[in-house]
Short mmCIF file of C-alpha atoms in Angstrom, two decimals:
data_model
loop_
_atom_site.label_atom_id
_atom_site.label_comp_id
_atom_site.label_asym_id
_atom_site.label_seq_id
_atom_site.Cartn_x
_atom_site.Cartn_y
_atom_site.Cartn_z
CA UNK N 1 121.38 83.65 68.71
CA UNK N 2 121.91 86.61 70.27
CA UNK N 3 119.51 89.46 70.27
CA UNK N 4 120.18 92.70 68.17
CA UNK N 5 121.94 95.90 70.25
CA UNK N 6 118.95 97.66 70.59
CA UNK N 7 117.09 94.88 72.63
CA UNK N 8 120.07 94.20 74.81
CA UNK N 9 120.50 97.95 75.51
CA UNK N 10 116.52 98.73 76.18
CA UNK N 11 116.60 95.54 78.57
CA UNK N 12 119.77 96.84 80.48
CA UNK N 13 117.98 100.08 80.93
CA UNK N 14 115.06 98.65 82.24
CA UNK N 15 116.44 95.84 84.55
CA UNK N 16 118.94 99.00 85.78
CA UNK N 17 115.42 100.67 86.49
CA UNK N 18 113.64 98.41 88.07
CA UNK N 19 116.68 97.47 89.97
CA UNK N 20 116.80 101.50 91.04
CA UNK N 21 112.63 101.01 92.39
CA UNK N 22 113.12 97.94 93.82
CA UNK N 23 116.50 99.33 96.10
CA UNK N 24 114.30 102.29 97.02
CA UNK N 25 110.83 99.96 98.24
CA UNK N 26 113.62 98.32 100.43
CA UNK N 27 114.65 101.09 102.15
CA UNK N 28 111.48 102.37 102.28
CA UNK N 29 110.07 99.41 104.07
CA UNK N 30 113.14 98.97 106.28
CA UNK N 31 112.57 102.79 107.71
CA UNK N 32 108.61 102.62 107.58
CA UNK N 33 107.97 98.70 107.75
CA UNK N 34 106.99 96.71 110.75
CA UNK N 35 109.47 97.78 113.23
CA UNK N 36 107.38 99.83 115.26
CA UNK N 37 105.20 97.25 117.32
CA UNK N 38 104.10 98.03 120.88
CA UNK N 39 105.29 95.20 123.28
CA UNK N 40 102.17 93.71 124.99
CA UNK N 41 100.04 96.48 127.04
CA UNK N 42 101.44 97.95 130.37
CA UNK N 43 100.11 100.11 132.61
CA UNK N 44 99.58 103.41 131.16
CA UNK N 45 102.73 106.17 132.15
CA UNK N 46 104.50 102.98 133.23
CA UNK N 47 107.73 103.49 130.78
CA UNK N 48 108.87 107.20 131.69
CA UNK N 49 111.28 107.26 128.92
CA UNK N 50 108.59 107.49 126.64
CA UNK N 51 106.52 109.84 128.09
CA UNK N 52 105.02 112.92 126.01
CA UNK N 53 104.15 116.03 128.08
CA UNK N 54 102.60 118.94 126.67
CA UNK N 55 101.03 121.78 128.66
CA UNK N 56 97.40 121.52 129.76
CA UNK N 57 94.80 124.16 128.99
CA UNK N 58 95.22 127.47 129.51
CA UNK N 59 92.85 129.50 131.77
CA UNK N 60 91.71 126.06 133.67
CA UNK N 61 91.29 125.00 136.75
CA UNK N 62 91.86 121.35 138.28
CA UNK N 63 92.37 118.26 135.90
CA UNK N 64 92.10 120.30 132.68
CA UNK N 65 95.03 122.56 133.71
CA UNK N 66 97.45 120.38 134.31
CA UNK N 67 99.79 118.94 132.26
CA UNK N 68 98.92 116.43 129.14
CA UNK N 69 100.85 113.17 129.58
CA UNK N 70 100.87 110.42 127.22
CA UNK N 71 103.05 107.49 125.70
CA UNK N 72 102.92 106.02 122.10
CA UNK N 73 102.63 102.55 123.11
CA UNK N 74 99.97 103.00 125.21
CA UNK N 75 97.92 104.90 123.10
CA UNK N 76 98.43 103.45 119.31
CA UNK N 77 97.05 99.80 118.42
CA UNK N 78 97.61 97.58 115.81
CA UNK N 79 93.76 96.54 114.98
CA UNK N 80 90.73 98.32 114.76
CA UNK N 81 89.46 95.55 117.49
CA UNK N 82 92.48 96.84 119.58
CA UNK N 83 92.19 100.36 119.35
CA UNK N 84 88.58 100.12 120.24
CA UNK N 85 89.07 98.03 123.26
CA UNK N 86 91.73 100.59 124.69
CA UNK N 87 89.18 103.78 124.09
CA UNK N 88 86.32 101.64 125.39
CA UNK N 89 88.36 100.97 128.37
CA UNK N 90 89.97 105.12 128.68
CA UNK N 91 86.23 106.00 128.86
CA UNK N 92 85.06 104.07 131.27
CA UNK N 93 87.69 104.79 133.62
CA UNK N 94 86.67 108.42 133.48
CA UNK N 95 84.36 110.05 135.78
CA UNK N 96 80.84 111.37 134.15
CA UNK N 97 82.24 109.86 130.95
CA UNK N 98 79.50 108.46 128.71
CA UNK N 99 79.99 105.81 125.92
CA UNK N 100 77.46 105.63 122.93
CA UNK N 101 78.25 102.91 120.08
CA UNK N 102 76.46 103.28 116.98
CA UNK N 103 76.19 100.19 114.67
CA UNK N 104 77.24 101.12 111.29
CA UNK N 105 76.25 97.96 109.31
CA UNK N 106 73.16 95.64 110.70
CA UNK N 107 74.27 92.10 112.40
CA UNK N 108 78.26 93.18 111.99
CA UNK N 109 80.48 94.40 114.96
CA UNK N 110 81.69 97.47 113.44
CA UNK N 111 80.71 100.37 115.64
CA UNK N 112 81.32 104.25 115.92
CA UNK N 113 81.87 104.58 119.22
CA UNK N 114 81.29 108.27 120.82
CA UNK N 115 82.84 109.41 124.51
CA UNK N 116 81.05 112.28 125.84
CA UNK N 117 82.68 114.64 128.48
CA UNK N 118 80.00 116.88 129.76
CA UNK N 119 81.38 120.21 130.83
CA UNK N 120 79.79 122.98 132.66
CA UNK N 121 80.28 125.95 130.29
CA UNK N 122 78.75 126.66 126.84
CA UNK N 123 81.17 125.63 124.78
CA UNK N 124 81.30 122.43 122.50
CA UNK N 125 84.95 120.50 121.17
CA UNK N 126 84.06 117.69 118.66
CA UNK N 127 87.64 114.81 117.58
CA UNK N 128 86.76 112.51 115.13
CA UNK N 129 89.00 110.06 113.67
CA UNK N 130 88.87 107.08 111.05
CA UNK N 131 86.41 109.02 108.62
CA UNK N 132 89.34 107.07 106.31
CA UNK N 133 89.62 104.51 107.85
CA UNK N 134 92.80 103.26 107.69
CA UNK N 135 94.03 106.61 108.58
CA UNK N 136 92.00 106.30 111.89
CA UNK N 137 94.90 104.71 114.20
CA UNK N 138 96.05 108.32 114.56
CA UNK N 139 93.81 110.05 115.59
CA UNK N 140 92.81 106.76 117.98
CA UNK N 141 95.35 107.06 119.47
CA UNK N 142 95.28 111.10 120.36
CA UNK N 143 91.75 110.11 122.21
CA UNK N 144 92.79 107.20 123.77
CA UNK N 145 95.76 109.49 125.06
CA UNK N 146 93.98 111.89 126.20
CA UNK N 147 91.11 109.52 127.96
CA UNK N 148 94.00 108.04 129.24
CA UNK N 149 95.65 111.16 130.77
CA UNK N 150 92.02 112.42 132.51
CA UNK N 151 91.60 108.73 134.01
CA UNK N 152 95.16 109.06 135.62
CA UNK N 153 94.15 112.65 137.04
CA UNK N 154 92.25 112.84 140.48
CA UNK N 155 88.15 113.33 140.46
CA UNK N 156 88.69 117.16 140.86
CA UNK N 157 86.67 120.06 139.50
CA UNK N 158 87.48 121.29 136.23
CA UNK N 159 86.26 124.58 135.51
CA UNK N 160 83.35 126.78 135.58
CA UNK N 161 83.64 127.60 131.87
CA UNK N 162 85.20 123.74 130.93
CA UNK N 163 83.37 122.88 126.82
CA UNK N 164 81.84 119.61 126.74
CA UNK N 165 84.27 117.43 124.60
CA UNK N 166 82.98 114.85 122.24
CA UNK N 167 85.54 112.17 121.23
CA UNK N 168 84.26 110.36 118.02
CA UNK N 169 85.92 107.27 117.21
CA UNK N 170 86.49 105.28 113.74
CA UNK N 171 83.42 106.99 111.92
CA UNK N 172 84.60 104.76 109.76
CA UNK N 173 85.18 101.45 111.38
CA UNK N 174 84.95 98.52 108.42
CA UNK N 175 87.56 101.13 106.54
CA UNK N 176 89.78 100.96 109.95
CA UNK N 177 89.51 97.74 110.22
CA UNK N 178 90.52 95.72 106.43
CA UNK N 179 92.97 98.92 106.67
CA UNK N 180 90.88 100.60 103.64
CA UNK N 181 90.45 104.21 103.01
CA UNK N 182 86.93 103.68 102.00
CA UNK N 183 83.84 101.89 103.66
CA UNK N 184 81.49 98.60 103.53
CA UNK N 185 79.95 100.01 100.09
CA UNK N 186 83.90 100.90 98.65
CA UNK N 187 82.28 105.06 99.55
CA UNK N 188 85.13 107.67 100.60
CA UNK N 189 83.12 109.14 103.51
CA UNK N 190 85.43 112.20 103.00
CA UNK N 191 83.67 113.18 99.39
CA UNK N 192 80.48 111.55 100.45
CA UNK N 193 78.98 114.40 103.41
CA UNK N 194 76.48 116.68 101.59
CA UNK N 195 73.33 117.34 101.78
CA UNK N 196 70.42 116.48 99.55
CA UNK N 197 70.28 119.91 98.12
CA UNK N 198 74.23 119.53 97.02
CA UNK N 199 73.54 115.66 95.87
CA UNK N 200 72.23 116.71 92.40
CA UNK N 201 74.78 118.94 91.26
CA UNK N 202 77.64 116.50 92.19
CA UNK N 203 75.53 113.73 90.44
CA UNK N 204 75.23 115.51 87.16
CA UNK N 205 78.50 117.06 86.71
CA UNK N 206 80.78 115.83 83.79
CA UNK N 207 82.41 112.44 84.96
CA UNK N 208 85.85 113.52 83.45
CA UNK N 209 85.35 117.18 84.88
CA UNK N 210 89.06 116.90 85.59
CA UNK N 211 90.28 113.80 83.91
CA UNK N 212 89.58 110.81 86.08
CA UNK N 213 88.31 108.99 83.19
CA UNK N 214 91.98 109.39 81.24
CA UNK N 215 93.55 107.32 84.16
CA UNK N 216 90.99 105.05 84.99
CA UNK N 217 91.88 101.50 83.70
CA UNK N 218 95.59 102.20 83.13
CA UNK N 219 96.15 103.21 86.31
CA UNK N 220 93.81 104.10 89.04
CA UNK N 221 91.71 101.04 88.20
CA UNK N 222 93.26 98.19 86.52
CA UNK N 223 90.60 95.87 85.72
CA UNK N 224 92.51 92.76 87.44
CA UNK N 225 94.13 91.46 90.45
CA UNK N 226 97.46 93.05 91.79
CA UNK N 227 100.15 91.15 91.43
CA UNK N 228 103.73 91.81 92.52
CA UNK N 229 105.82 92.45 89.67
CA UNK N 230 102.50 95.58 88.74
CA UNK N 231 103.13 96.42 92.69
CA UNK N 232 106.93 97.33 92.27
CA UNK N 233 107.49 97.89 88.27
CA UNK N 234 104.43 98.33 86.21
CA UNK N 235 103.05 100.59 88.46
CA UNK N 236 105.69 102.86 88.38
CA UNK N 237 106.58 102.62 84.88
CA UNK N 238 103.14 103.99 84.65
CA UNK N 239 103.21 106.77 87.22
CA UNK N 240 106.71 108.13 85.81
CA UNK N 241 104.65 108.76 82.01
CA UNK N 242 101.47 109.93 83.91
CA UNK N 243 103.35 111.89 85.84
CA UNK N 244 105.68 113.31 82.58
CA UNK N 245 102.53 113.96 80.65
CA UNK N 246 100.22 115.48 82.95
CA UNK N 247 102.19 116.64 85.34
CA UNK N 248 101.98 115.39 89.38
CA UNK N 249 99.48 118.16 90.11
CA UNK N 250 96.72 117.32 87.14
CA UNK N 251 97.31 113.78 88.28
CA UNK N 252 96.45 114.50 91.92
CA UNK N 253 93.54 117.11 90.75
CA UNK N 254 92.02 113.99 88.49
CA UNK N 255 92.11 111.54 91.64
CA UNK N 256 91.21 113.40 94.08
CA UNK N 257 88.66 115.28 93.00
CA UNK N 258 86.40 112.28 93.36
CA UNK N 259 83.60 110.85 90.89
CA UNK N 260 80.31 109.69 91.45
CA UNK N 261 79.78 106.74 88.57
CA UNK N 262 81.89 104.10 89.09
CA UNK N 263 81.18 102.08 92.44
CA UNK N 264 84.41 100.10 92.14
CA UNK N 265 86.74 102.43 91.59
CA UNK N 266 88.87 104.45 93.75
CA UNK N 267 87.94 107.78 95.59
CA UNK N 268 84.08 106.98 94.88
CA UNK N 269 81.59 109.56 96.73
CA UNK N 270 78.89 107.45 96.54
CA UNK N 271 75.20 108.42 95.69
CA UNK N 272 73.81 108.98 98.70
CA UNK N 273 74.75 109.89 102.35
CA UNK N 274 75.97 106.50 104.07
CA UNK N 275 75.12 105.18 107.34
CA UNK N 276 78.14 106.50 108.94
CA UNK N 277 77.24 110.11 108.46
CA UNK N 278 73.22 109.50 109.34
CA UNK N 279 74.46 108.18 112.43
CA UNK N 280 76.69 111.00 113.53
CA UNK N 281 74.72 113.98 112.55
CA UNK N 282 71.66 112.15 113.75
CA UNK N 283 74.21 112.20 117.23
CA UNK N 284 75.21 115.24 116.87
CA UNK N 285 71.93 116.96 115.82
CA UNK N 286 70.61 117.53 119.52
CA UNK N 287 73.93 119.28 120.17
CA UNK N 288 73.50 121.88 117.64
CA UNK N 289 70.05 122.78 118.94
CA UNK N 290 71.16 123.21 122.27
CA UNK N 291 75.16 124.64 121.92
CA UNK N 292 74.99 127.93 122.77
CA UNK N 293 78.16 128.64 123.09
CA UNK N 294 81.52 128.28 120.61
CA UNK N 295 82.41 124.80 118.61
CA UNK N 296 85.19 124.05 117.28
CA UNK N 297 85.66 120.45 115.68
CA UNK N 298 89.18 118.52 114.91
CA UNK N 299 88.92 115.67 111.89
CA UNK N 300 92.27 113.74 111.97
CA UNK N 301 93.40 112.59 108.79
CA UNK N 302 97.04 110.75 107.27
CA UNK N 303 98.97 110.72 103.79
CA UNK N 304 99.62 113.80 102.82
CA UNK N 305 102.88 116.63 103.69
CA UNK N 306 106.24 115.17 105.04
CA UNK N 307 106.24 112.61 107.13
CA UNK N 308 104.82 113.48 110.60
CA UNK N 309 104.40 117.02 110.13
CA UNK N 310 100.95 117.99 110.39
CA UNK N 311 98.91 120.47 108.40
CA UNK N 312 95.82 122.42 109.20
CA UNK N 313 93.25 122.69 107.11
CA UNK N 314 90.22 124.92 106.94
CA UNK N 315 87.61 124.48 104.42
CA UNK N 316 86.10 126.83 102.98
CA UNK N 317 86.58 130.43 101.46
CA UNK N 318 87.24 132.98 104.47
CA UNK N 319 84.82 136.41 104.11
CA UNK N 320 87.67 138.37 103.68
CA UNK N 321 89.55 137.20 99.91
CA UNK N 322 92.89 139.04 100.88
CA UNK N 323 93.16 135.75 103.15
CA UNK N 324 95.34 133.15 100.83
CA UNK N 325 95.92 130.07 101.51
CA UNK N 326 99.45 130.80 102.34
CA UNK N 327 98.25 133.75 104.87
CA UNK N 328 96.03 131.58 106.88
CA UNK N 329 93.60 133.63 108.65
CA UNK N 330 93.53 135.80 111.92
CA UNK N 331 91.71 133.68 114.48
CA UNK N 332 93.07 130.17 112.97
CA UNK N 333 96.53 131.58 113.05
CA UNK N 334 95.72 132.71 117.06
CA UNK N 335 93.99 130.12 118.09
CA UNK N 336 96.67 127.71 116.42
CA UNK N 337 99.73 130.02 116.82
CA UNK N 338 102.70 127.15 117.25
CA UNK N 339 101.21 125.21 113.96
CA UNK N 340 104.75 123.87 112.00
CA UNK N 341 103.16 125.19 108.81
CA UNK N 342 100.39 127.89 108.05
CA UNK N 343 97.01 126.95 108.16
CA UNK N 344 95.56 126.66 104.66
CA UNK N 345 92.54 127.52 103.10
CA UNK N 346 90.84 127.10 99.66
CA UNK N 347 90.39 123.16 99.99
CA UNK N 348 88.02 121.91 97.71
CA UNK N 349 85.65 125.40 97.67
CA UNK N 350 86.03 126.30 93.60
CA UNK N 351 83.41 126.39 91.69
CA UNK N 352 82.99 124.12 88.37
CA UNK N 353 82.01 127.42 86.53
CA UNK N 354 85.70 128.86 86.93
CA UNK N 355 85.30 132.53 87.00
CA UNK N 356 88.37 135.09 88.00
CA UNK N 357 87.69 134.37 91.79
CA UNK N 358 87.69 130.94 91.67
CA UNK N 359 90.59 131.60 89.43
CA UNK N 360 92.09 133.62 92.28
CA UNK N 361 91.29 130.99 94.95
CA UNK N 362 92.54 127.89 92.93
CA UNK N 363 96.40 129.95 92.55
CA UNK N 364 96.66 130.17 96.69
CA UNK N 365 95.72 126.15 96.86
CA UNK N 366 99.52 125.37 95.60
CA UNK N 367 100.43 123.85 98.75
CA UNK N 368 101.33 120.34 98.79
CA UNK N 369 99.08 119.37 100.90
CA UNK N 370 95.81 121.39 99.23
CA UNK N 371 97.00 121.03 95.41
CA UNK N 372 94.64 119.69 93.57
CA UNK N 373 91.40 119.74 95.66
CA UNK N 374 89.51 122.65 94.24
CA UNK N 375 87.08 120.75 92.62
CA UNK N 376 86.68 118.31 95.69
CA UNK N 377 82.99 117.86 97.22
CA UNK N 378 81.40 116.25 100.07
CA UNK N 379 84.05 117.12 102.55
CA UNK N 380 83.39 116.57 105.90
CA UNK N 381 84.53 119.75 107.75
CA UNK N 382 81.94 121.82 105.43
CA UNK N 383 79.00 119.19 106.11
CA UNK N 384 79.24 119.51 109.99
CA UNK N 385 80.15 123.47 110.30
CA UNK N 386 76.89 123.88 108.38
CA UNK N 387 75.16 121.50 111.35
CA UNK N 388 76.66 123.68 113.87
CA UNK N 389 76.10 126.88 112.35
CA UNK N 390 72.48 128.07 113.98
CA UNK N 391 73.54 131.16 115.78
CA UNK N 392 75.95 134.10 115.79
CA UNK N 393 77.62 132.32 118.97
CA UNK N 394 78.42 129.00 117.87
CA UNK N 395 81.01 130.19 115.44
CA UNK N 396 81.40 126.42 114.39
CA UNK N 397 85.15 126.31 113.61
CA UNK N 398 86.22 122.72 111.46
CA UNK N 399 89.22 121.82 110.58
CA UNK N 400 90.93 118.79 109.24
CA UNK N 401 94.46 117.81 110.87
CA UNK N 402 96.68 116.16 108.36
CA UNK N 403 99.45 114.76 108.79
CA UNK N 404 101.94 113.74 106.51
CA UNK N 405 103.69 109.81 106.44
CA UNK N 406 105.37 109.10 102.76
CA UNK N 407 105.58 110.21 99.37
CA UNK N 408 102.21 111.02 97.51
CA UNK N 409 103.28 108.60 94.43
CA UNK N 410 103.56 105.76 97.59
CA UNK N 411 100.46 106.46 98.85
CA UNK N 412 99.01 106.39 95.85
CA UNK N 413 100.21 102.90 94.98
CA UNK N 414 98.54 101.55 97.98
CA UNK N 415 94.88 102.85 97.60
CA UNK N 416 95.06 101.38 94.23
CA UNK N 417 96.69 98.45 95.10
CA UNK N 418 94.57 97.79 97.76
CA UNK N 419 90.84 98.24 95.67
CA UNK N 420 92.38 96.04 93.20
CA UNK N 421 92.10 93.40 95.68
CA UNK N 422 89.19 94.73 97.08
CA UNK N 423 87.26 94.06 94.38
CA UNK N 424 88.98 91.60 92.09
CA UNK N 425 90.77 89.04 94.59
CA UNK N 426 89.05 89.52 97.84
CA UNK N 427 90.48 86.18 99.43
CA UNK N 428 93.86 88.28 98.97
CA UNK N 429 93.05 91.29 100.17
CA UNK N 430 93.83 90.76 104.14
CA UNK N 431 97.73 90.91 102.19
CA UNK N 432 97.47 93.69 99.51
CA UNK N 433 95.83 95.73 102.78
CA UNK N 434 99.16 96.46 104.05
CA UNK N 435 100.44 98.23 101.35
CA UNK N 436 97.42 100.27 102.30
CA UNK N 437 98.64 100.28 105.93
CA UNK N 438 102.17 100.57 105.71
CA UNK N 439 101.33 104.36 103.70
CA UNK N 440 99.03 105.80 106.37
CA UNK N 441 100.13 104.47 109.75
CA UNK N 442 103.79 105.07 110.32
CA UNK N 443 105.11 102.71 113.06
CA UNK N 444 108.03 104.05 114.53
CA UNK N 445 108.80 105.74 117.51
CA UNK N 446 109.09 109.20 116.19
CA UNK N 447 106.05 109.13 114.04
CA UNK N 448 103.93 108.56 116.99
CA UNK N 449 105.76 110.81 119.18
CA UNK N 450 105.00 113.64 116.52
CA UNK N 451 101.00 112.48 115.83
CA UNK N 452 100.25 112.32 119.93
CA UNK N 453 102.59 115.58 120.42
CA UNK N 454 100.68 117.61 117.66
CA UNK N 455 97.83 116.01 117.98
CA UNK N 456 97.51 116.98 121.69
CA UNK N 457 98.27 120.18 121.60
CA UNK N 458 95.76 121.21 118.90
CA UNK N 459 93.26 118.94 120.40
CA UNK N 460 93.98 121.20 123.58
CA UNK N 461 93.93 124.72 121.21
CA UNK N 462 90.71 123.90 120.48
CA UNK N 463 89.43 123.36 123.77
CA UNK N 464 91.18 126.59 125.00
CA UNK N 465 88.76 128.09 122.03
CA UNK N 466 85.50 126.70 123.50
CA UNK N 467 85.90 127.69 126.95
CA UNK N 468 83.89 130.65 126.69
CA UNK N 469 80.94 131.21 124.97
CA UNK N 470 82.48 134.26 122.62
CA UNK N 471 85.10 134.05 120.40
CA UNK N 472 86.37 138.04 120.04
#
C-alpha cells in the first residue's frame, strides 16, 4: 500500500535536504580534511619553496633585526606529543634559552611547558597558546617558528633595549592533546580565569541569564552518545529551527556566555581556578613584581572569523567610550597598524545589570567575531592584565589573536559532538575528537601560511612595543 501524498512529499523534502547537508560535509571535508599532513621532519628552512619571511623587529640590533623565516611544515605538528617535542627541541637549541615544564595533572605527562628569553631591557612579551586546547597547534606552531628562526641565527648580540620574551606553550595540554576545547575536569580555561573576589558573582548569577538552559538537552547537550546520522542530519535539522527562532546571534550569546552548574556540559567555567592557571600566574607572579618596564601579552586562539584571517581582540572597555568596537583604539591600531580587520573591543565587559552604557557597549560588539560575548566571564586576557598591572609603566597590554577556520554552525557541531563522547561514550571519543579537530586546525598549505605569517608579525608588533620601557 502506498503511503498518502503528504508522506511521500514531506519524505522527498527531507531526503532532498539531507541530501543538500550531506553534499556540503563532503566538500567541506575534501577542502578542510586530512590533506594537509607534513611529510616526515626535515631540517628546518630545508624546502625554500615554502619559506615565510616577514621583517624582523624594528629598531634592533643583531639576531632580532633580521628577518623572520619560517616554514609550515616545520613548525605545525599533528599531536600534542609532537608539537611539544619540536618546541622542546627549538628551545634548547637557543642560546640563554630556559625551559620550565609545569605538571598540570599529578602522575600524567601533560605539561605546560614555558621558554624564557631573557633580554637586557625592561620590557616583558608574554605568547601563550592551547588555553583551548585543541586550538593550541596554532599558536605551537608560531613559537616553534620563531624558536626555530633564533636557533638558525648566529650567537650575536641583540639589543640594549631587547624585552624578555616568554613563550607559553599548551596551557592547556590534556585539551591539546584528546583535541578538546576544554580540560581534564571538562573546564573551558577561557571562562574559568578570575579571581576569588569575581568567583561569587559568576556563581550566583541566574543559570539561564541568557538562555543556555533553553538549548541544553536538545542541542548543546544531548543526553546520549553521538551517532552519525545526529552528526550530519539531526543536528542540523536542529540548528536550522534554533537558528529560525532565536536567531544565530541569541544562539551564540546563550553558548558562549558560559555557565557555571552543569559539569558535563559544554562551555563549563568551572567553580574554581584550575591547575592550569595556578601554575602560570604562580610563573608569572615573580615577573610582575619585578617588570618595570612595558608588557604586552599575545593569547592565540581558533574558530571564529573567515577562515585564516585573524582578529584582534582587546578585552575590556577602553577609558575613553567614543572608542567602539569598530574604531579600535589609538595605540592598538599603531602598534598593530597592518591588522586585516580592526581591532575590537567590548568582548565580554557588560554588565548583568544592563544600564544605557552597557547598552551602548553591547551595540559596538556586532562583529562576527565579538557577537555575543558581552555577558562572557573569566577571560583570560582580563585575568593576566590585572597580574601585570602594578605600575604606571607596565602598561600591561593583552590581547587575544583569533583566527578564523570554518563556519560558526561547523564549529559548533564539533564541540558538541565531541562532549557527547566525552562524557557518554568515552571508548569512542579518540573518533568523535576529530570533528573537534578538523574545525579548529585547518591543514592545508594556505591556512598555515596565513596563521605563521600573521602570527609572526604580531608576535613581532608586540615585541617592537616592549622594547622600551615607555609606551608614549
Amino acid at each position: 500500500m502506498m503511503a498518502p501524498p503528504q508522506i511521500r512529499v514531506s519524505t522527498t523534502i527531507f531526503a532532498l535536504f539531507a541530501a543538500t547537508l550531506l553534499q556540503k560535509f563532503i566538500s567541506l571535508q575534501l577542502r578542510y580534511g586530512p590533506v594537509g599532513i607534513c611529510p616526515n621532519a626535515v631540517a628546518p628552512f630545508e624546502h625554500h619553496q615554502d619559506l615565510i619571511e616577514i621583517d624582523g623587529i624594528a629598531n634592533a640590533k643583531g639576531k632580532l633585526a633580521r628577518k623572520i623565516r619560517a616554514e609550515p611544515c616545520q613548525a605545525f605538528s599533528e599531536s600534542y606529543y609532537e608539537a611539544r617535542s619540536k618546541f622542546r627541541f627549538a628551545v634548547d637549541a637557543v642560546t640563554n634559552t630556559s625551559l620550565h615544564s609545569l605538571q598540570v595533572i599529578p602522575n600524567k605527562d601533560y605539561t605546560i611547558d614555558i621558554a624564557v628569553i631573557p633580554g637586557d631591557g625592561d620590557g616583558l612579551v608574554i605568547h601563550t597558546s592551547g588555553c583551548h586546547g585543541v586550538e593550541g597547534y596554532a599558536g605551537s606552531s608560531i613559537q616553534v617558528a620563531f624558536l626555530q628562526h633564533l636557533a638558525s641565527l648566529s650567537d650575536d648580540t641583540a639589543t640594549e633595549s631587547a624585552p624578555t620574551i616568554i613563550l607559553v606553550h599548551a596551557l592547556n595540554p590534556y585539551g591539546m592533546a584528546h583535541y578538546r576545547r576544554t580540560n581534564e575536569n571538562n573546564v573551558d580555561l577561557n571562562r574559568n580565569a578570575l579571581t576569588e573576589d569575581e568567583w561569587p558573582e559568576v556563581l550566583a548569577r541566574d543559570p539561564n541569564i541568557v538562555g543556555y538552559d533553553d538549548f541544553d538537552s536538545a542541542m548543546f547537550n544531548p543526553p546520549h552518545a553521538p551517532t552519525l546520522f545526529g552528526a550530519y542530519v539531526t543536528f542540523f535539522l536542529k540548528a536550522v529551527t534554533a537558528i529560525a527562532r532565536y536567531g544565530f546571534v541569541n544562539m551564540k550569546r546563550s553558548l558562549v556566555a558560559a555557565q557555571y552548574h552543569n559539569p558535563r556540559g559544554i562551555f563549563y567555567g568551572g567553580k574554581a581556578l584550575q591547575a592550569s592557571h595556578v601554575l602560570l600566574r604562580d610563573f608569572l607572579a615573580g615577573y610582575a613584581g619585578n617588570t618595570s618596564g612595558t608588557v604586552s601579552m599575545i593569547d592565540v586562539h581558533t574558530g571564529l572569523g573567515p577562515s585564516g584571517v585573524d582578529t584582534l581582540l582587546v578585552h575590556g572597555v577602553p577609558d575613553d567610550m567614543s572608542v567602539t568596537a569598530s574604531t579600535g583604539g589609538a595605540e592598538e591600531d599603531a602598534v598593530f597598524y597592518d591588522a586585516p580587520r580592526p581591532v575590537q573591543y567590548h568582548f565580554g565587559r557588560v554588565e548583568e545589570t544592563s544600564d544605557s552604557n552597557a547598552e551602548e557597549i553591547a551595540s559596538t560588539a556586532n562583529s562576527d567575531v565579538t557577537a555575543g560575548y558581552e555577558l562572557s566571564r573569566g577571560i583570560l586576557n582580563d585575568y593576566y592584565a590585572k597580574l601585570f598591572d602594578v605600575s604606571p609603566s607596565a602598561r600591561p597590554l593583552v590581547v587575544t589573536q583569533e583566527f578564523g577556520t570554518v563556519a560558526g554552525i561547523l564549529v559548533a557541531r564539533g564541540v558538541i559532538l565531541e562532549n557527547m563522547a566525552f562524557q557518554y561514550v568515552p571508548q569512542q571519543q579518540p573518533f568523535w575528537s576529530l570533528f573537534s579537530r578538523d574545525v579548529f586546525y585547518i591543514r592545508t598549505d594556505e591556512w598555515r601560511r596565513s596563521i605563521l605569517t600573521r602570527g609572526l608579525t604580531v608576535l613581532r608588533q608586540a615585541i617592537e612595543r616592549s622594547m622600551s620601557s615607555k609606551v608614549s
